[in-house]
Amino acid sequence: MADLPFLSPILETRRRPSAEQAPVVFKGSSFTLTIAHITTSDLDRITRELTDKTAQAPSFFQDIPLVLDLQSLESSSLDLDTLIKVFRAQRMNPLGVRNATPEQQAAARSIGLSFFATGRREEGRLTPPVAEPRVKPRVSTQPIRSGQQVYAPGGDLVLLGMVNSGAEALADGNIHSYAPLRGRALAGIKGDKEVHIFTYCLEAELLSIAGAYRVIEDIRDLPIEVRGKPAHIYLSGDRIMIDPICLF
Amino acid sequence: MGKIIVVTSGKGGVGKTTTSASFAVGLASRGHKTVVIDFDIGLRNLDLIMGCERRVIYDFVNVIHGEAKLSQALIRDKRIERLYTLPASQTRDKDALTLDGVSQVLRDLQQDLGFEYIICDSPAGIERGAFMALYFSDEAIVVTNPEISSVRDSDRILGILTARSRRAVEELDPIMPHLLITRYNADRVMQGEMMSMEDIKSILGIPVIGVIPESESVLNASNTGTPVILDEKSTAATAYADMVDRFLGDSRPMRFVNFEKRGLLKRLFARSAS
């Protein structure tokens, strides 16, 4: 039943100007503590269980510091005072409680027990998923020339220079192009379907989002509204969509 | 310290050697000690265009291998004082060139012999010979025909200039590129059959240093071994002279370009009936 280590809060002491040592110096530390999950308020059953356990491994349980976890208790009517005495009769040493109701906390406080961090063993996620750290966009100011490639791993690509025919621009995220986009643009190359390609001047040879692609063999295949003009490219299902961006 | 200028293109047959010859003649004529070096090992032709092919004793590779001194290999031009040619080898191939060897020769030309301009005539392609020619350069003349494959290859070579040259690798100031458009035909541009200067500029994005019109005098020049800039009656000669003046800092209007708003590419984007 060994459980998570407990970290006590770190209290900084101010250095006293004189060489005199402070009477009490608080320092942070961590200890591994055993948690005893209390699953019933039946003190007789608890006594019998503890007797068995100490008989099996007397040296392990002797003077063991414990944290009593009260989460599983069906009713909150627990005689905490007697419970502590039961443990102490077995030479076990409860230091405090965890997951106590307000009434249990009041009882614990009155008999001098500490409160320990909540360690809920709930189904499912406790903390919200850690959001992906925001990667700064890669900004490219130079033209990307035929045969060259620019890649923004983990984030967006901002293109301030043109992407020439025969060149490639790739990003895990979105691609924002402020100059003629004449080569190939591939966004969401790790599979993110919800990314976009934006350009001020669409003349691209190939457009791709999350692996789906559209080849533009002849510039005249593009509708007049987007040919060489500002355009927004995104994925709808498996289709690459090209919409004009109206600037005015 | 002498400036190293590469004349390159990527595409073959666009006018690099023709340009190197006329450019070198133009600079030397205006009082600058100039050398033009042929980097096309094995397929040399700069010596033919310069008209000194019968005077080639030692060549660039001989100098790199220590078989001859630089002064023995340099051929002095008979027409223009201060102009010299360093020919390539006809029998060896491009593997004979090494970065160290080329570097040493260029340093000797700059320091020992005091050349102000060192023109490196590049072979076509992006392999060893072209790479050696561009690696040490301070400035580049990118020769481009108004034709789609030439423009694409020029774009490629510009990428290599900005990414793999010595200045790029050592993070110095970048090579200064200049666009030279050759074999330009203003009438065909007017008719929308040929890419215009503006079309090419918008794709390559580098400043234009000159536009050389298509001219029969270029063929005559190579036949006679006289760089075309010396043929006073030729439009190409005038255009090359303008280009040299612009390079040296004077501004000159573009004479052989009709400012064309609707070149070939623009017509593709126009509203079409189809």
Short mmCIF file of C-alpha atoms in Angstrom, two decimals:
data_model
loop_
_atom_site.label_atom_id
_atom_site.label_comp_id
_atom_site.label_asym_id
_atom_site.label_seq_id
_atom_site.Cartn_x
_atom_site.Cartn_y
_atom_site.Cartn_z
CA MET A 1 0.00 0.00 0.00
CA ALA A 2 2.94 2.30 -0.42
CA ASP A 3 1.86 5.36 -2.23
CA LEU A 4 2.99 8.69 -3.62
CA PRO A 5 5.70 10.63 -1.85
CA PHE A 6 4.51 13.66 -0.02
CA LEU A 7 6.26 16.98 -0.45
CA SER A 8 5.92 19.36 2.43
CA PRO A 9 5.78 23.01 1.53
CA ILE A 10 9.10 24.76 1.27
CA LEU A 11 9.37 27.71 3.55
CA GLU A 12 12.18 30.12 2.88
CA THR A 13 13.83 31.72 5.83
CA ARG A 14 15.34 35.12 5.50
CA ARG A 15 18.96 35.24 6.34
CA ARG A 16 19.36 37.18 9.55
CA PRO A 17 21.89 40.00 9.33
CA SER A 18 23.75 38.72 12.36
CA ALA A 19 25.50 35.36 12.57
CA GLU A 20 22.88 34.13 15.05
CA GLN A 21 21.13 30.91 14.05
CA ALA A 22 17.29 31.09 13.91
CA PRO A 23 15.59 29.04 16.64
CA VAL A 24 13.48 27.13 14.09
CA VAL A 25 14.65 26.57 10.52
CA PHE A 26 12.02 25.31 8.08
CA LYS A 27 13.20 23.34 5.13
CA GLY A 28 11.39 21.45 2.42
CA SER A 29 11.81 17.75 2.18
CA SER A 30 9.94 14.70 0.97
CA PHE A 31 9.16 11.39 2.58
CA THR A 32 7.51 8.28 1.30
CA LEU A 33 4.46 7.47 3.38
CA THR A 34 2.14 4.52 3.41
CA ILE A 35 -1.52 5.25 2.91
CA ALA A 36 -4.14 3.18 4.68
CA HIS A 37 -7.37 3.32 2.70
CA ILE A 38 -10.25 2.94 5.16
CA THR A 39 -13.09 1.14 3.46
CA THR A 40 -15.45 0.60 6.38
CA SER A 41 -16.44 2.37 9.56
CA ASP A 42 -16.77 -0.98 11.31
CA LEU A 43 -14.03 -0.65 13.90
CA ASP A 44 -14.16 -4.35 14.88
CA ARG A 45 -13.40 -5.45 11.35
CA ILE A 46 -10.63 -2.90 11.11
CA THR A 47 -9.12 -4.15 14.37
CA ARG A 48 -9.13 -7.75 13.14
CA GLU A 49 -7.55 -6.71 9.79
CA LEU A 50 -4.81 -4.75 11.48
CA THR A 51 -4.10 -7.63 13.88
CA ASP A 52 -3.70 -10.03 10.95
CA LYS A 53 -1.43 -7.65 9.08
CA THR A 54 0.90 -7.00 11.96
CA ALA A 55 1.09 -10.73 12.63
CA GLN A 56 2.19 -11.32 9.05
CA ALA A 57 4.84 -8.65 8.99
CA PRO A 58 5.48 -7.27 12.43
CA SER A 59 8.67 -5.30 11.70
CA PHE A 60 7.18 -3.61 8.65
CA PHE A 61 4.19 -2.24 10.49
CA GLN A 62 5.92 -1.36 13.74
CA ASP A 63 5.77 2.41 14.33
CA ILE A 64 4.89 2.94 10.69
CA PRO A 65 3.77 6.50 9.92
CA LEU A 66 0.49 6.41 8.03
CA VAL A 67 -1.90 8.64 6.14
CA LEU A 68 -5.51 7.53 6.46
CA ASP A 69 -7.43 7.91 3.20
CA LEU A 70 -11.12 8.30 3.96
CA GLN A 71 -12.43 8.57 0.39
CA SER A 72 -13.98 5.13 0.20
CA LEU A 73 -16.06 5.48 3.32
CA GLU A 74 -19.70 5.12 2.39
CA SER A 75 -21.00 7.09 5.27
CA SER A 76 -19.15 9.91 6.76
CA SER A 77 -20.09 8.92 10.26
CA LEU A 78 -16.79 7.62 11.40
CA ASP A 79 -15.53 7.59 14.92
CA LEU A 80 -12.18 9.04 14.02
CA ASP A 81 -10.99 9.28 17.58
CA THR A 82 -11.47 5.56 18.28
CA LEU A 83 -10.08 4.66 14.86
CA ILE A 84 -6.82 6.38 15.70
CA LYS A 85 -6.66 4.53 18.99
CA VAL A 86 -7.18 1.22 17.16
CA PHE A 87 -4.18 1.97 14.92
CA ARG A 88 -2.06 3.11 17.81
CA ALA A 89 -2.93 -0.07 19.70
CA GLN A 90 -1.22 -1.92 16.87
CA ARG A 91 1.86 0.25 17.18
CA MET A 92 0.95 2.07 13.94
CA ASN A 93 1.17 5.83 13.83
CA PRO A 94 -1.43 7.77 11.81
CA LEU A 95 -0.04 11.27 11.06
CA GLY A 96 -3.07 12.59 9.27
CA VAL A 97 -5.97 12.06 6.94
CA ARG A 98 -6.68 12.51 3.26
CA ASN A 99 -9.90 12.98 1.27
CA ALA A 100 -11.83 13.82 4.42
CA THR A 101 -15.25 15.43 4.48
CA PRO A 102 -15.54 18.74 6.37
CA GLU A 103 -16.91 16.96 9.44
CA GLN A 104 -14.07 14.47 9.33
CA GLN A 105 -11.62 17.32 8.93
CA ALA A 106 -13.03 19.02 12.03
CA ALA A 107 -12.69 15.80 14.00
CA ALA A 108 -9.14 15.29 12.74
CA ARG A 109 -8.19 18.80 13.66
CA SER A 110 -9.50 18.39 17.18
CA ILE A 111 -7.30 15.34 17.76
CA GLY A 112 -4.23 16.94 16.18
CA LEU A 113 -4.01 15.16 12.84
CA SER A 114 -2.66 16.79 9.66
CA PHE A 115 -4.35 17.06 6.33
CA PHE A 116 -2.58 15.60 3.31
CA ALA A 117 -2.94 16.36 -0.39
CA THR A 118 -5.95 15.01 -2.10
CA GLY A 119 -5.11 12.01 -4.20
CA ARG A 120 -8.32 11.11 -5.84
CA ARG A 121 -8.26 7.81 -7.59
CA GLU A 122 -11.06 8.68 -9.92
CA GLU A 123 -11.77 7.02 -13.19
CA GLY A 124 -10.79 9.09 -16.12
CA ARG A 125 -8.63 12.19 -16.22
CA LEU A 126 -8.09 14.33 -13.23
CA THR A 127 -6.24 17.21 -14.75
CA PRO A 128 -7.11 18.59 -18.12
CA PRO A 129 -4.77 17.35 -20.82
CA VAL A 130 -1.67 19.46 -20.99
CA ALA A 131 -2.06 21.66 -24.01
CA GLU A 132 0.64 21.32 -26.62
CA PRO A 133 3.23 23.99 -25.88
CA ARG A 134 2.82 26.79 -28.40
CA VAL A 135 5.58 26.67 -30.91
CA LYS A 136 6.44 30.03 -32.40
CA PRO A 137 5.79 30.29 -36.13
CA ARG A 138 8.72 30.07 -38.47
CA VAL A 139 9.00 33.26 -40.50
CA SER A 140 10.82 33.05 -43.80
CA THR A 141 11.77 36.35 -45.41
CA GLN A 142 13.81 35.15 -48.38
CA PRO A 143 12.43 33.78 -51.62
CA ILE A 144 12.27 30.01 -51.72
CA ARG A 145 13.90 29.13 -55.00
CA SER A 146 13.40 26.21 -57.34
CA GLY A 147 14.78 23.06 -55.72
CA GLN A 148 14.68 24.50 -52.20
CA GLN A 149 12.41 23.55 -49.34
CA VAL A 150 11.34 25.28 -46.14
CA TYR A 151 9.74 23.38 -43.25
CA ALA A 152 8.13 24.60 -40.03
CA PRO A 153 8.07 21.67 -37.61
CA GLY A 154 5.46 21.72 -34.88
CA GLY A 155 3.87 25.00 -35.89
CA ASP A 156 2.93 27.55 -38.53
CA LEU A 157 4.96 28.83 -41.44
CA VAL A 158 4.86 32.49 -42.43
CA LEU A 159 6.24 33.25 -45.88
CA LEU A 160 7.20 36.83 -46.58
CA GLY A 161 9.08 35.84 -49.72
CA MET A 162 7.80 34.13 -52.82
CA VAL A 163 7.79 30.39 -53.24
CA ASN A 164 8.98 29.78 -56.77
CA SER A 165 7.93 27.09 -59.15
CA GLY A 166 9.79 23.91 -58.21
CA ALA A 167 10.12 24.91 -54.53
CA GLU A 168 8.28 23.49 -51.52
CA ALA A 169 6.84 25.00 -48.36
CA LEU A 170 5.84 22.61 -45.58
CA ALA A 171 4.39 23.02 -42.10
CA ASP A 172 2.87 20.90 -39.38
CA GLY A 173 0.51 23.80 -38.78
CA ASN A 174 -0.87 26.53 -41.07
CA ILE A 175 0.89 28.22 -43.94
CA HIS A 176 0.54 31.98 -44.33
CA SER A 177 1.96 33.36 -47.56
CA TYR A 178 2.24 37.09 -48.20
CA ALA A 179 3.99 36.82 -51.55
CA PRO A 180 3.38 34.79 -54.73
CA LEU A 181 2.91 31.12 -53.94
CA ARG A 182 4.01 29.37 -57.12
CA GLY A 183 5.45 26.06 -55.99
CA ARG A 184 4.04 23.45 -53.66
CA ALA A 185 2.44 24.17 -50.29
CA LEU A 186 1.83 21.34 -47.85
CA ALA A 187 0.21 22.12 -44.51
CA GLY A 188 -0.63 19.78 -41.65
CA ILE A 189 1.91 17.26 -42.83
CA LYS A 190 1.74 15.29 -39.59
CA GLY A 191 -1.97 14.74 -40.10
CA ASP A 192 -3.74 17.79 -38.65
CA LYS A 193 -6.76 18.24 -40.90
CA GLU A 194 -7.85 21.50 -39.36
CA VAL A 195 -5.07 23.65 -40.72
CA HIS A 196 -5.29 26.18 -43.52
CA ILE A 197 -3.20 27.70 -46.24
CA PHE A 198 -3.57 31.44 -46.82
CA THR A 199 -1.88 33.30 -49.63
CA TYR A 200 -1.91 36.77 -51.15
CA CYS A 201 -1.25 35.41 -54.62
CA LEU A 202 -2.26 31.89 -55.57
CA GLU A 203 -0.27 30.40 -58.44
CA ALA A 204 0.63 27.13 -56.77
CA GLU A 205 1.45 23.86 -58.51
CA LEU A 206 0.27 21.66 -55.67
CA LEU A 207 -1.74 22.25 -52.49
CA SER A 208 -1.94 19.72 -49.69
CA ILE A 209 -3.52 19.52 -46.23
CA ALA A 210 -2.93 16.52 -43.99
CA GLY A 211 -1.96 14.38 -46.94
CA ALA A 212 -4.92 15.18 -49.16
CA TYR A 213 -3.67 17.05 -52.20
CA ARG A 214 -4.73 18.86 -55.31
CA VAL A 215 -2.47 19.31 -58.29
CA ILE A 216 -2.99 22.41 -60.39
CA GLU A 217 -1.62 21.34 -63.74
CA ASP A 218 -2.57 24.49 -65.56
CA ILE A 219 -3.02 27.82 -63.88
CA ARG A 220 -6.17 28.27 -65.96
CA ASP A 221 -7.74 25.38 -64.04
CA LEU A 222 -8.10 27.77 -61.14
CA PRO A 223 -11.21 29.92 -61.11
CA ILE A 224 -10.56 33.52 -62.11
CA GLU A 225 -11.47 34.77 -58.62
CA VAL A 226 -8.44 33.06 -57.08
CA ARG A 227 -5.98 32.89 -59.97
CA GLY A 228 -3.05 34.99 -58.89
CA LYS A 229 -5.19 36.50 -56.15
CA PRO A 230 -5.67 36.19 -52.36
CA ALA A 231 -7.01 32.74 -51.49
CA HIS A 232 -7.93 30.58 -48.52
CA ILE A 233 -7.30 26.84 -48.82
CA TYR A 234 -8.78 24.33 -46.40
CA LEU A 235 -9.98 20.76 -46.16
CA SER A 236 -13.63 19.80 -46.35
CA GLY A 237 -13.88 16.08 -45.81
CA ASP A 238 -11.16 14.88 -48.14
CA ARG A 239 -11.50 17.68 -50.63
CA ILE A 240 -9.11 20.60 -50.91
CA MET A 241 -11.28 23.71 -51.06
CA ILE A 242 -10.06 27.03 -52.47
CA ASP A 243 -12.02 30.15 -51.59
CA PRO A 244 -11.21 33.71 -52.62
CA ILE A 245 -10.32 36.11 -49.83
CA CYS A 246 -12.12 39.40 -50.39
CA LEU A 247 -9.89 42.16 -49.14
CA PHE A 248 -12.39 44.96 -49.49
CA MET B 1 41.01 43.83 -52.96
CA GLY B 2 39.90 42.56 -56.36
CA LYS B 3 36.25 41.64 -56.83
CA ILE B 4 35.35 38.15 -57.90
CA ILE B 5 32.35 38.04 -60.20
CA VAL B 6 30.79 34.83 -61.46
CA VAL B 7 28.88 34.74 -64.73
CA THR B 8 26.45 31.88 -64.32
CA SER B 9 23.04 30.69 -65.40
CA GLY B 10 22.29 27.06 -64.70
CA LYS B 11 20.96 26.60 -68.21
CA GLY B 12 23.41 25.99 -71.03
CA GLY B 13 23.76 28.06 -74.16
CA VAL B 14 22.20 31.27 -72.86
CA GLY B 15 25.24 33.48 -73.35
CA LYS B 16 27.54 33.10 -70.35
CA THR B 17 30.80 32.95 -72.27
CA THR B 18 29.67 35.64 -74.71
CA THR B 19 28.84 37.80 -71.70
CA SER B 20 32.03 36.99 -69.78
CA ALA B 21 34.13 38.02 -72.77
CA SER B 22 32.30 41.30 -73.46
CA PHE B 23 32.01 42.16 -69.78
CA ALA B 24 35.76 41.67 -69.25
CA VAL B 25 36.59 43.72 -72.36
CA GLY B 26 34.25 46.47 -71.18
CA LEU B 27 35.82 46.68 -67.71
CA ALA B 28 39.38 46.63 -69.01
CA SER B 29 38.54 49.29 -71.62
CA ARG B 30 37.44 51.56 -68.83
CA GLY B 31 40.83 51.27 -67.14
CA HIS B 32 40.44 48.32 -64.75
CA LYS B 33 42.93 45.45 -64.65
CA THR B 34 40.70 42.46 -65.44
CA VAL B 35 41.13 38.71 -65.83
CA VAL B 36 38.53 36.31 -67.18
CA ILE B 37 38.82 32.63 -66.15
CA ASP B 38 37.30 29.66 -67.96
CA PHE B 39 35.88 27.15 -65.43
CA ASP B 40 34.53 24.79 -68.09
CA ILE B 41 37.25 22.18 -67.76
CA GLY B 42 37.25 19.77 -70.68
CA LEU B 43 34.87 21.80 -72.85
CA ARG B 44 36.73 25.07 -72.89
CA ASN B 45 35.58 27.76 -75.27
CA LEU B 46 36.39 31.08 -73.60
CA ASP B 47 39.70 31.07 -75.44
CA LEU B 48 37.84 30.80 -78.78
CA ILE B 49 35.48 33.67 -77.95
CA MET B 50 38.42 35.80 -76.81
CA GLY B 51 40.34 34.91 -79.96
CA CYS B 52 43.42 33.57 -78.17
CA GLU B 53 43.00 29.84 -78.70
CA ARG B 54 46.27 29.44 -80.53
CA ARG B 55 48.21 31.05 -77.71
CA VAL B 56 47.15 28.61 -74.98
CA ILE B 57 50.29 26.95 -73.57
CA TYR B 58 49.42 26.39 -69.94
CA ASP B 59 45.96 26.40 -68.39
CA PHE B 60 44.05 26.77 -65.13
CA VAL B 61 44.53 23.12 -64.12
CA ASN B 62 48.28 23.28 -64.78
CA VAL B 63 48.49 26.18 -62.34
CA ILE B 64 46.42 24.37 -59.67
CA HIS B 65 48.64 21.31 -59.96
CA GLY B 66 51.78 23.41 -59.74
CA GLU B 67 52.88 22.47 -63.24
CA ALA B 68 53.03 26.09 -64.31
CA LYS B 69 53.14 29.52 -62.78
CA LEU B 70 50.12 31.78 -63.03
CA SER B 71 52.08 34.29 -65.10
CA GLN B 72 52.90 31.57 -67.61
CA ALA B 73 49.27 30.54 -68.02
CA LEU B 74 47.73 34.02 -68.26
CA ILE B 75 47.24 35.19 -71.83
CA ARG B 76 47.49 38.90 -72.37
CA ASP B 77 44.88 40.36 -74.73
CA LYS B 78 46.34 41.93 -77.86
CA ARG B 79 43.61 44.53 -78.25
CA ILE B 80 43.00 45.80 -74.75
CA GLU B 81 45.65 46.64 -72.26
CA ARG B 82 45.03 45.38 -68.71
CA LEU B 83 42.94 42.42 -69.97
CA TYR B 84 44.04 38.81 -69.42
CA THR B 85 42.50 35.38 -70.02
CA LEU B 86 43.13 32.24 -67.97
CA PRO B 87 42.03 29.34 -70.17
CA ALA B 88 40.71 25.96 -69.05
CA SER B 89 42.18 22.60 -69.79
CA GLN B 90 40.87 20.78 -72.82
CA THR B 91 41.98 17.31 -71.81
CA ARG B 92 41.23 17.01 -68.13
CA ASP B 93 37.83 17.11 -66.48
CA LYS B 94 36.15 18.99 -63.67
CA ASP B 95 37.49 16.72 -60.93
CA ALA B 96 40.83 18.38 -61.48
CA LEU B 97 39.43 21.45 -59.75
CA THR B 98 39.67 21.60 -55.96
CA LEU B 99 38.38 24.29 -53.61
CA ASP B 100 41.85 24.82 -52.19
CA GLY B 101 43.43 25.00 -55.61
CA VAL B 102 40.87 27.46 -56.94
CA SER B 103 41.07 29.50 -53.75
CA GLN B 104 44.84 29.79 -54.06
CA VAL B 105 44.71 30.89 -57.69
CA LEU B 106 42.08 33.54 -56.92
CA ARG B 107 44.10 34.82 -54.00
CA ASP B 108 47.23 35.07 -56.14
CA LEU B 109 45.31 36.98 -58.81
CA GLN B 110 43.97 39.42 -56.23
CA GLN B 111 47.07 39.91 -54.11
CA ASP B 112 50.19 39.10 -56.13
CA LEU B 113 48.98 40.31 -59.49
CA GLY B 114 46.65 43.04 -58.34
CA PHE B 115 43.66 42.37 -60.56
CA GLU B 116 40.66 44.62 -59.83
CA TYR B 117 38.08 42.36 -61.42
CA ILE B 118 38.20 38.58 -61.70
CA ILE B 119 35.46 37.23 -63.95
CA CYS B 120 34.68 33.55 -63.52
CA ASP B 121 33.01 32.12 -66.62
CA SER B 122 30.92 29.25 -65.28
CA PRO B 123 30.01 26.11 -67.18
CA ALA B 124 26.34 25.13 -67.44
CA GLY B 125 24.74 22.98 -64.75
CA ILE B 126 24.93 22.89 -60.98
CA GLU B 127 27.70 20.34 -60.55
CA ARG B 128 31.34 20.71 -59.69
CA GLY B 129 32.53 23.14 -62.34
CA ALA B 130 29.61 25.53 -61.83
CA PHE B 131 29.94 25.19 -58.07
CA MET B 132 33.66 26.00 -58.12
CA ALA B 133 33.00 29.02 -60.32
CA LEU B 134 30.40 30.51 -57.97
CA TYR B 135 31.78 29.48 -54.59
CA PHE B 136 34.23 32.33 -54.03
CA SER B 137 32.31 35.08 -55.78
CA ASP B 138 31.39 38.46 -54.35
CA GLU B 139 28.87 39.27 -57.08
CA ALA B 140 27.02 37.23 -59.68
CA ILE B 141 25.75 37.97 -63.16
CA VAL B 142 22.86 35.58 -63.68
CA VAL B 143 22.39 35.21 -67.42
CA THR B 144 18.83 34.34 -68.41
CA ASN B 145 17.02 33.93 -71.69
CA PRO B 146 13.38 35.08 -71.79
CA GLU B 147 12.27 31.47 -71.83
CA ILE B 148 10.68 29.36 -69.12
CA SER B 149 13.34 26.68 -68.65
CA SER B 150 16.11 29.24 -68.52
CA VAL B 151 14.21 31.21 -65.88
CA ARG B 152 13.66 28.08 -63.81
CA ASP B 153 17.34 27.15 -63.99
CA SER B 154 18.35 30.70 -63.07
CA ASP B 155 16.07 30.46 -60.06
CA ARG B 156 17.81 27.24 -59.09
CA ILE B 157 21.26 28.73 -59.41
CA LEU B 158 20.16 31.72 -57.33
CA GLY B 159 19.14 29.30 -54.61
CA ILE B 160 22.59 27.75 -54.68
CA LEU B 161 24.26 31.18 -54.61
CA THR B 162 22.31 32.16 -51.52
CA ALA B 163 22.72 28.84 -49.72
CA ARG B 164 25.99 27.15 -50.65
CA SER B 165 28.49 29.79 -51.65
CA ARG B 166 31.39 30.73 -49.40
CA ARG B 167 29.64 33.92 -48.34
CA ALA B 168 26.54 31.94 -47.39
CA VAL B 169 28.44 29.20 -45.56
CA GLU B 170 30.62 31.68 -43.64
CA GLU B 171 27.63 33.94 -42.94
CA LEU B 172 29.16 36.99 -44.59
CA ASP B 173 27.29 39.60 -46.60
CA PRO B 174 25.49 37.73 -49.36
CA ILE B 175 26.61 37.61 -52.98
CA MET B 176 25.13 40.54 -54.86
CA PRO B 177 23.13 39.14 -57.77
CA HIS B 178 22.48 40.93 -61.07
CA LEU B 179 20.04 39.73 -63.69
CA LEU B 180 21.22 39.92 -67.30
CA ILE B 181 18.58 39.03 -69.85
CA THR B 182 20.04 37.89 -73.15
CA ARG B 183 18.55 37.08 -76.57
CA TYR B 184 15.68 39.44 -75.87
CA ASN B 185 13.29 40.09 -78.75
CA ALA B 186 11.11 43.11 -77.99
CA ASP B 187 8.75 42.42 -80.91
CA ARG B 188 7.95 38.90 -79.76
CA VAL B 189 7.42 40.23 -76.26
CA MET B 190 4.98 42.80 -77.68
CA GLN B 191 3.12 40.01 -79.41
CA GLY B 192 2.89 38.11 -76.15
CA GLU B 193 5.01 35.20 -77.42
CA MET B 194 8.00 35.82 -75.21
CA MET B 195 8.44 36.53 -71.52
CA SER B 196 9.01 40.20 -70.82
CA MET B 197 11.66 41.73 -68.61
CA GLU B 198 8.95 42.40 -66.02
CA ASP B 199 7.81 38.77 -66.10
CA ILE B 200 11.33 37.54 -65.46
CA LYS B 201 11.96 40.13 -62.76
CA SER B 202 8.82 39.12 -60.91
CA ILE B 203 9.87 35.48 -60.86
CA LEU B 204 13.53 35.92 -60.01
CA GLY B 205 13.23 38.97 -57.80
CA ILE B 206 16.71 40.38 -58.41
CA PRO B 207 17.69 43.71 -59.99
CA VAL B 208 18.22 43.81 -63.75
CA ILE B 209 21.66 44.96 -64.88
CA GLY B 210 21.00 44.72 -68.61
CA VAL B 211 18.94 43.41 -71.48
CA ILE B 212 20.90 42.21 -74.49
CA PRO B 213 18.83 41.99 -77.66
CA GLU B 214 18.98 38.99 -79.95
CA SER B 215 21.60 39.88 -82.55
CA GLU B 216 23.33 38.21 -85.49
CA SER B 217 26.49 39.99 -84.49
CA VAL B 218 26.95 37.48 -81.65
CA LEU B 219 27.56 34.66 -84.10
CA ASN B 220 29.98 36.80 -86.10
CA ALA B 221 31.80 37.67 -82.90
CA SER B 222 32.45 34.07 -81.92
CA ASN B 223 33.45 33.19 -85.49
CA THR B 224 36.09 35.90 -85.52
CA GLY B 225 37.19 35.59 -81.93
CA THR B 226 36.25 39.20 -81.23
CA PRO B 227 34.06 39.79 -78.19
CA VAL B 228 30.80 41.32 -79.45
CA ILE B 229 31.18 44.52 -77.40
CA LEU B 230 33.95 45.49 -79.82
CA ASP B 231 31.57 45.37 -82.82
CA GLU B 232 30.50 49.01 -82.74
CA LYS B 233 27.63 48.62 -85.20
CA SER B 234 25.90 45.96 -83.15
CA THR B 235 22.93 46.58 -80.85
CA ALA B 236 24.25 43.82 -78.61
CA ALA B 237 27.51 45.71 -78.29
CA THR B 238 25.70 48.86 -77.17
CA ALA B 239 23.68 46.86 -74.70
CA TYR B 240 26.81 45.25 -73.24
CA ALA B 241 28.48 48.64 -72.96
CA ASP B 242 25.44 49.93 -71.06
CA MET B 243 25.59 46.91 -68.80
CA VAL B 244 29.24 47.56 -67.93
CA ASP B 245 28.47 51.21 -67.18
CA ARG B 246 25.60 50.25 -64.92
CA PHE B 247 27.81 47.77 -63.13
CA LEU B 248 30.38 50.51 -62.51
CA GLY B 249 27.68 52.70 -61.01
CA ASP B 250 26.36 54.88 -63.83
CA SER B 251 22.69 54.72 -64.64
CA ARG B 252 21.67 54.01 -68.20
CA PRO B 253 18.15 53.69 -69.65
CA MET B 254 17.18 50.29 -71.04
CA ARG B 255 17.33 50.83 -74.79
CA PHE B 256 16.09 47.60 -76.24
CA VAL B 257 13.07 46.90 -74.09
CA ASN B 258 9.61 48.15 -74.90
CA PHE B 259 8.03 48.48 -71.49
CA GLU B 260 5.57 45.74 -71.85
CA LYS B 261 2.65 45.37 -69.52
CA ARG B 262 1.21 42.28 -71.05
CA GLY B 263 3.96 39.75 -71.46
CA LEU B 264 3.25 36.05 -71.82
CA LEU B 265 2.55 35.29 -68.17
CA LYS B 266 0.19 38.20 -67.68
CA ARG B 267 -1.94 36.96 -70.55
CA LEU B 268 -2.45 33.66 -68.79
CA PHE B 269 -3.98 35.41 -65.80
CA ALA B 270 -6.22 37.64 -67.85
CA ARG B 271 -9.90 36.90 -68.24
CA SER B 272 -10.10 34.32 -70.93
CA ALA B 273 -13.06 33.22 -72.93
CA SER B 274 -12.24 29.55 -72.39
#
